[in-house]
Coordinates of C-alpha atoms and ligand atoms in Angstrom, one line a residue:
X1 CA 5.5 25.6 -5.6
X2 CA 2.4 24.1 -7.4
X3 CA -0.8 24.6 -5.4
X4 CA -4.4 23.7 -5.9
X5 CA -6.6 26.7 -4.9
X6 CA -9.8 25.7 -3.1
X7 CA -12.4 27.5 -1.0
X8 CA -10.7 25.9 2.0
X9 CA -7.2 27.2 1.3
X10 CA -4.4 26.5 -1.2
X11 CA -3.4 22.8 -1.2
X12 CA 0.4 22.5 -1.7
X13 CA 1.2 19.8 -4.3
X14 CA 2.1 17.0 -4.4
X15 CA -0.3 16.1 -1.5
X16 CA -1.3 12.9 0.1
X17 CA -5.0 12.7 1.2
X18 CA -5.7 10.1 3.9
X19 CA -9.1 8.3 3.6
X20 CA -11.7 9.7 6.0
X21 CA -14.1 7.3 4.4
X22 CA -17.1 7.9 6.7
X23 CA -16.1 11.5 7.6
X24 CA -13.6 10.3 10.2
X25 CA -10.1 8.9 10.1
X26 CA -10.4 5.8 12.3
X27 CA -9.2 6.4 15.9
X28 CA -8.2 10.1 15.2
X29 CA -9.9 13.4 15.4
X30 CA -9.2 16.2 13.0
X31 CA -6.9 18.0 15.4
X32 CA -4.7 14.8 15.3
X33 CA -4.8 14.7 11.5
X34 CA -3.7 18.3 11.3
X35 CA -0.9 17.7 13.8
X36 CA 0.3 14.9 11.7
X37 CA 0.9 17.4 8.9
X38 CA -1.9 16.4 6.6
X39 CA -3.5 19.3 4.6
X40 CA -6.5 17.6 3.0
X41 CA -8.6 14.5 3.4
X42 CA -10.7 12.2 1.1
X43 CA -14.2 11.1 2.0
X44 CA -16.5 8.5 0.6
X45 CA -19.6 9.8 -1.1
X46 CA -21.8 6.7 -0.9
X47 CA -21.0 6.0 2.7
X48 CA -21.8 9.5 3.8
X49 CA -24.8 9.8 1.6
X50 CA -26.1 6.7 3.3
X51 CA -25.0 7.5 6.9
X52 CA -25.9 10.1 8.1
X53 CA -27.2 11.2 4.7
X54 CA -26.2 14.0 2.4
X55 CA -29.1 16.3 3.4
X56 CA -28.1 15.9 7.1
X57 CA -24.5 16.8 6.3
X58 CA -25.7 19.8 4.3
X59 CA -28.2 21.0 6.9
X60 CA -25.4 20.8 9.5
X61 CA -23.2 23.2 7.4
X62 CA -21.5 20.8 5.0
X63 CA -18.8 18.2 5.5
X64 CA -16.1 20.6 6.7
X65 CA -18.3 21.9 9.6
X66 CA -19.7 18.4 10.3
X67 CA -16.3 16.8 10.8
X68 CA -14.6 19.9 12.0
X69 CA -12.0 20.0 9.2
X70 CA -11.3 23.4 7.7
X71 CA -8.8 22.2 5.0
X72 CA -9.7 20.9 1.5
X73 CA -11.9 17.8 1.3
X74 CA -12.0 15.6 -1.8
X75 CA -15.0 13.2 -2.4
X76 CA -14.9 10.2 -4.6
X77 CA -17.6 9.5 -7.2
X78 CA -18.7 6.2 -5.5
X79 CA -18.4 4.4 -8.8
X80 CA -15.5 2.2 -7.8
X81 CA -17.3 1.2 -4.6
X82 CA -20.5 0.2 -6.5
X83 CA -18.5 -1.7 -9.1
X84 CA -16.7 -3.6 -6.4
X85 CA -20.1 -4.5 -4.9
X86 CA -21.4 -5.7 -8.2
X87 CA -18.2 -7.7 -8.8
X88 CA -18.7 -9.4 -5.5
X89 CA -22.3 -10.4 -6.2
X90 CA -24.7 -9.6 -9.1
X91 CA -27.5 -9.6 -6.5
X92 CA -26.0 -6.4 -5.1
X93 CA -26.4 -4.3 -8.3
X94 CA -26.1 -3.9 -12.0
X95 CA -24.6 -1.5 -14.6
X96 CA -26.2 0.2 -17.6
X97 CA -25.5 3.2 -19.8
X98 CA -27.5 5.3 -17.4
X99 CA -25.4 4.4 -14.4
X100 CA -25.5 1.9 -11.6
X101 CA -28.2 0.4 -9.5
X102 CA -26.9 -1.1 -6.2
X103 CA -27.6 -2.0 -2.6
X104 CA -24.9 -1.5 0.0
X105 CA -25.8 -4.7 1.7
X106 CA -28.3 -7.5 1.1
X107 CA -31.8 -6.7 2.3
X108 CA -31.3 -2.9 1.8
X109 CA -33.4 -1.0 -0.7
X110 CA -31.9 -0.6 -4.2
X111 CA -30.5 2.8 -5.1
X112 CA -29.3 4.3 -8.3
X113 CA -26.1 6.2 -9.0
X114 CA -26.3 8.2 -12.2
X115 CA -23.7 10.8 -13.3
X116 CA -26.1 13.6 -12.3
X117 CA -26.8 12.1 -8.9
X118 CA -23.2 11.4 -8.3
X119 CA -22.4 15.1 -8.7
X120 CA -25.5 16.2 -6.7
X121 CA -24.4 14.0 -3.8
X122 CA -20.9 15.4 -3.8
X123 CA -22.1 19.0 -4.1
X124 CA -24.5 18.3 -1.2
X125 CA -21.5 17.2 1.0
X126 CA -19.8 20.5 0.0
X127 CA -16.4 18.9 -1.0
X128 CA -13.8 21.0 -2.7
X129 CA -12.6 18.4 -5.1
X130 CA -15.2 16.2 -6.9
X131 CA -14.8 13.3 -9.2
X132 CA -16.9 12.3 -12.3
X133 CA -18.6 9.0 -12.3
X134 CA -16.5 6.5 -14.4
X135 CA -16.5 2.8 -15.1
X136 CA -13.4 1.0 -13.9
X137 CA -12.5 -2.2 -15.7
X138 CA -10.2 -5.1 -14.8
X139 CA -7.0 -5.0 -17.0
X140 CA -7.8 -8.5 -18.0
X141 CA -11.2 -7.6 -19.5
X142 CA -11.5 -8.0 -23.3
X143 CA -11.2 -5.1 -25.7
X144 CA -15.0 -4.9 -26.3
X145 CA -15.5 -4.4 -22.5
X146 CA -12.7 -1.8 -22.4
X147 CA -14.2 0.1 -25.3
X148 CA -17.6 0.1 -23.7
X149 CA -16.1 1.4 -20.5
X150 CA -14.3 4.3 -22.3
X151 CA -17.5 5.2 -24.1
X152 CA -19.4 5.3 -20.8
X153 CA -16.7 7.1 -18.9
X154 CA -16.6 9.9 -21.5
X155 CA -20.4 10.2 -21.8
X156 CA -20.8 10.2 -18.0
X157 CA -18.0 12.8 -17.7
X158 CA -20.0 15.1 -20.0
X159 CA -23.1 14.5 -18.0
X160 CA -21.2 15.1 -14.8
X161 CA -19.8 18.4 -16.0
X162 CA -23.3 19.6 -17.1
X163 CA -24.7 18.7 -13.7
X164 CA -21.7 20.3 -12.0
X165 CA -22.2 23.6 -13.9
X166 CA -26.0 23.5 -13.2
X167 CA -25.4 22.7 -9.5
X168 CA -23.0 25.5 -8.9
X169 CA -25.5 28.1 -10.2
X170 CA -24.5 31.6 -9.2
X171 CA -22.6 30.5 -6.2
X172 CA -19.8 33.0 -5.5
X173 CA -16.2 32.5 -4.2
X174 CA -13.8 29.8 -5.1
X175 CA -15.8 27.0 -6.8
X176 CA -15.1 23.3 -6.2
X177 CA -12.9 21.5 -8.7
X178 CA -14.2 18.7 -11.0
X179 CA -11.8 15.9 -12.0
X180 CA -12.4 13.4 -14.7
X181 CA -10.9 9.9 -14.7
X182 CA -9.1 8.2 -17.6
X183 CA -10.0 4.6 -18.3
X184 CA -9.0 2.2 -21.0
X185 CA -7.4 -0.7 -19.2
X186 CA -4.1 -1.8 -20.6
X187 CA -4.8 -0.6 -24.2
X188 CA -2.7 2.4 -25.1
X189 CA -5.1 3.4 -28.0
X190 CA -8.1 3.4 -25.7
X191 CA -6.3 5.3 -23.0
X192 CA -5.3 7.9 -25.5
X193 CA -8.8 8.2 -26.9
X194 CA -10.3 8.5 -23.4
X195 CA -7.7 11.1 -22.3
X196 CA -8.1 13.2 -25.5
X197 CA -11.9 13.3 -25.3
X198 CA -11.8 14.2 -21.6
X199 CA -9.1 16.9 -22.1
X200 CA -11.3 18.2 -24.9
X201 CA -14.0 18.9 -22.4
X202 CA -11.5 20.8 -20.2
X203 CA -11.7 19.5 -16.6
X204 CA -10.0 21.1 -13.6
X205 CA -7.9 17.9 -13.2
X206 CA -7.6 14.3 -14.2
X207 CA -7.3 11.0 -12.4
X208 CA -5.7 7.7 -13.4
X209 CA -8.5 5.1 -13.4
X210 CA -8.2 1.3 -13.4
X211 CA -5.8 -1.0 -11.7
X212 CA -2.5 0.9 -11.2
X213 CA -0.6 -2.0 -9.5
X214 CA 0.4 -5.4 -10.9
X215 CA 0.5 -8.6 -8.9
X216 CA 4.0 -7.9 -7.7
X217 CA 3.0 -4.6 -6.3
X218 CA 4.7 -2.6 -9.0
X219 CA 3.2 0.3 -11.0
X220 CA 1.8 -0.7 -14.4
X221 CA 3.2 1.0 -17.4
X222 CA -0.1 2.7 -18.2
X223 CA 0.4 5.0 -15.2
X224 CA 3.3 6.7 -17.0
X225 CA 1.6 6.5 -20.3
X226 CA -1.5 8.3 -19.1
X227 CA 0.4 11.0 -17.3
X228 CA 2.0 11.8 -20.7
X229 CA -1.4 12.2 -22.4
X230 CA -2.6 14.9 -19.9
X231 CA -1.9 18.6 -19.9
X232 CA 1.3 19.3 -18.0
X233 CA -0.2 22.0 -15.9
X234 CA -3.4 20.1 -14.9
X235 CA -3.4 18.5 -11.5
X236 CA -3.3 14.7 -11.7
X237 CA -4.7 12.3 -9.2
X238 CA -3.2 8.8 -8.9
X239 CA -6.2 7.1 -7.4
X240 CA -5.5 4.3 -5.0
X241 CA -1.7 4.5 -5.3
X242 CA 0.0 4.7 -1.9
X243 CA 3.1 2.6 -1.3
X244 CA 5.8 5.2 -0.6
X245 CA 8.1 4.1 -3.5
X246 CA 5.1 4.2 -5.9
X247 CA 4.1 7.7 -4.6
X248 CA 7.7 8.9 -5.3
X249 CA 7.7 7.3 -8.8
X250 CA 4.3 8.9 -9.6
X251 CA 5.4 12.3 -8.5
X252 CA 8.4 11.9 -10.9
X253 CA 5.8 11.1 -13.6
X254 CA 3.8 14.3 -12.9
X255 CA 1.1 13.1 -10.5
X256 CA 0.2 15.5 -7.7
X257 CA -2.6 14.0 -5.6
X258 CA -2.7 10.7 -3.8
X259 CA -5.3 9.0 -1.6
X260 CA -4.9 5.5 -0.2
X261 CA -5.8 3.5 2.9
X262 CA -2.3 2.0 3.2
X263 CA -0.9 4.3 6.0
X264 CA -4.0 4.0 8.2
X265 CA -4.9 0.4 7.5
X266 CA -1.3 -0.8 7.9
X267 CA -1.0 1.2 11.1
X268 CA -4.0 -0.7 12.6
X269 CA -2.3 -3.9 11.7
X270 CA 1.0 -2.9 13.4
X271 CA 2.9 -2.1 10.3
X272 CA 4.7 1.3 10.6
X273 CA 6.7 3.1 8.0
X274 CA 10.2 4.3 9.2
X275 CA 12.8 6.4 7.3
X276 CA 16.2 4.9 7.1
X277 CA 17.7 8.0 8.7
X278 CA 16.9 11.8 8.7
X279 CA 14.7 12.3 5.6
X280 CA 16.8 15.3 4.3
X281 CA 19.8 13.0 4.0
X282 CA 18.0 10.2 2.0
X283 CA 17.8 9.5 -1.6
X284 CA 14.0 9.0 -2.2
X285 CA 14.7 7.1 -5.4
X286 CA 16.6 4.4 -3.5
X287 CA 15.8 2.4 -0.4
X288 CA 14.7 5.1 1.9
X289 CA 12.4 3.4 4.4
X290 CA 11.6 0.1 6.0
X291 CA 8.7 -1.3 7.9
X292 CA 8.6 -1.7 11.7
X293 CA 6.3 -4.5 12.8
X294 CA 5.1 -3.3 16.1
X295 CA 3.8 -6.6 17.4
X296 CA 7.2 -8.4 16.9
X297 CA 8.4 -10.1 20.0
X298 CA 11.9 -8.6 19.5
X299 CA 10.6 -5.2 20.6
X300 CA 9.5 -6.6 24.0
X301 CA 12.4 -4.8 25.9
X302 CA 13.3 -2.1 23.3
X303 CA 13.2 1.3 25.0
X304 CA 13.9 3.2 21.7
X305 CA 11.2 5.1 19.8
X306 CA 9.9 3.6 16.6
X307 CA 11.7 6.3 14.6
X308 CA 14.3 8.5 16.3
X309 CA 14.0 11.2 13.6
X310 CA 10.2 11.4 14.0
X311 CA 8.4 14.1 16.1
X312 CA 5.0 12.4 16.2
X313 CA 3.2 11.7 19.5
X314 CA 4.1 8.0 19.4
X315 CA 7.8 8.5 18.8
X316 CA 8.2 11.5 21.1
X317 CA 6.6 9.9 24.1
X318 CA 6.6 6.1 23.9
X319 CA 9.0 3.2 23.3
X320 CA 8.8 0.3 20.9
X321 CA 8.3 -1.9 23.9
X322 CA 5.3 0.1 25.1
X323 CA 3.7 0.1 21.6
X324 CA 4.2 -3.6 21.3
X325 CA 2.5 -4.1 24.7
X326 CA -0.5 -2.0 23.6
X327 CA -0.9 -4.1 20.5
X328 CA -0.5 -7.3 22.6
X329 CA -3.4 -6.3 24.9
X330 CA -5.5 -5.1 21.9
X331 CA -5.7 -1.6 23.3
X332 CA -7.2 0.9 20.8
X333 CA -4.4 3.4 21.7
X334 CA -2.0 1.1 19.8
X335 CA -3.8 1.7 16.5
X336 CA -4.2 5.4 17.3
X337 CA -0.4 5.9 18.0
X338 CA 0.5 3.8 15.0
X339 CA -1.9 5.8 12.7
X340 CA -0.5 9.1 14.0
X341 CA 3.0 7.8 13.2
X342 CA 2.2 6.6 9.7
X343 CA 0.4 9.8 8.7
X344 CA 3.4 11.8 10.0
X345 CA 5.7 9.6 7.8
X346 CA 3.6 10.4 4.8
X347 CA 3.5 14.1 5.6
X348 CA 7.3 14.1 5.9
X349 CA 7.6 12.2 2.6
X350 CA 5.3 14.7 0.8
X351 CA 7.2 17.6 2.3
X352 CA 10.5 16.2 0.9
X353 CA 8.9 15.7 -2.5
X354 CA 7.5 19.2 -2.5
X355 CA 11.0 20.5 -1.7
X356 CA 12.2 18.7 -4.8
X357 CA 14.3 16.2 -2.9
X358 CA 16.5 13.9 -4.9
Ligands
LIG1 ZN1 6.6 8.7 14.7

């Protein structure tokens, strides 16, 4: 089995990393997360560097100690978040060859995010898997814009790697891993150029950058194309890809790492993922799951669990009717049980994929 060795244990691949954006998975504590079968989590560098602050996290022993999670932690570069802010409103920031200037909200002081600072922030948190700063573009952007983004992404990756090597110093033990992100929009030549130049710098792993999903919710062809440009043995992260059928497809294409808000966010909105039978009897390349809408009136008197084959807290102890009732009265336990169920679904899915299920 393929694993990613980290200072916090070997991460079996492929792995799904739920988003613990602010150092917490909403409504859960880390014991719940572990019990759901999750091996690693993803945190948001900018949020944590802003609250409570990277130096606070470091002083309190690093992100693992701070949030009481002893497994691997990945941190994003913050680039995508800043770019989303700038796209929302130019008054929230700007982009140059040096990096980004931004404010997380109107009225806040402006900050900068350069490649070096991005790595410094992630090292300060003490994450096991770090990402280089990159510039994500919209697939609809013109070629000139895509070219500029590839240039910046490659240059920033080089600067990130230098900052990473400096930042590690003489630190012993298993070092954190640094991943670079491939950009280039929908242009195969630019994607190839970006991938080749990044692979030439030899990173510990690579991520698919840009928009992986089209308007119909399907994977774009570039996801496959980029996987083919990267070394077979290098871990590959499919950033932001999370619908179960897309995860399966990406694993077939050679991707090993996933992070996405889908299971947790959907859970809070009463959308639960349910296997169409015991997972070991299902063909994962066909219709293998459906969604259970917890708030639906038809569950009012339904005494069955959400998923009979699921051993999670919600399915073991409560009925569809009770879960529906909790959602109806806006009880936070509803979101908590639903989140536990969805994460358990993803853990079971990854377990099947790791076992090489058809
Ligand atoms: Zn369940």
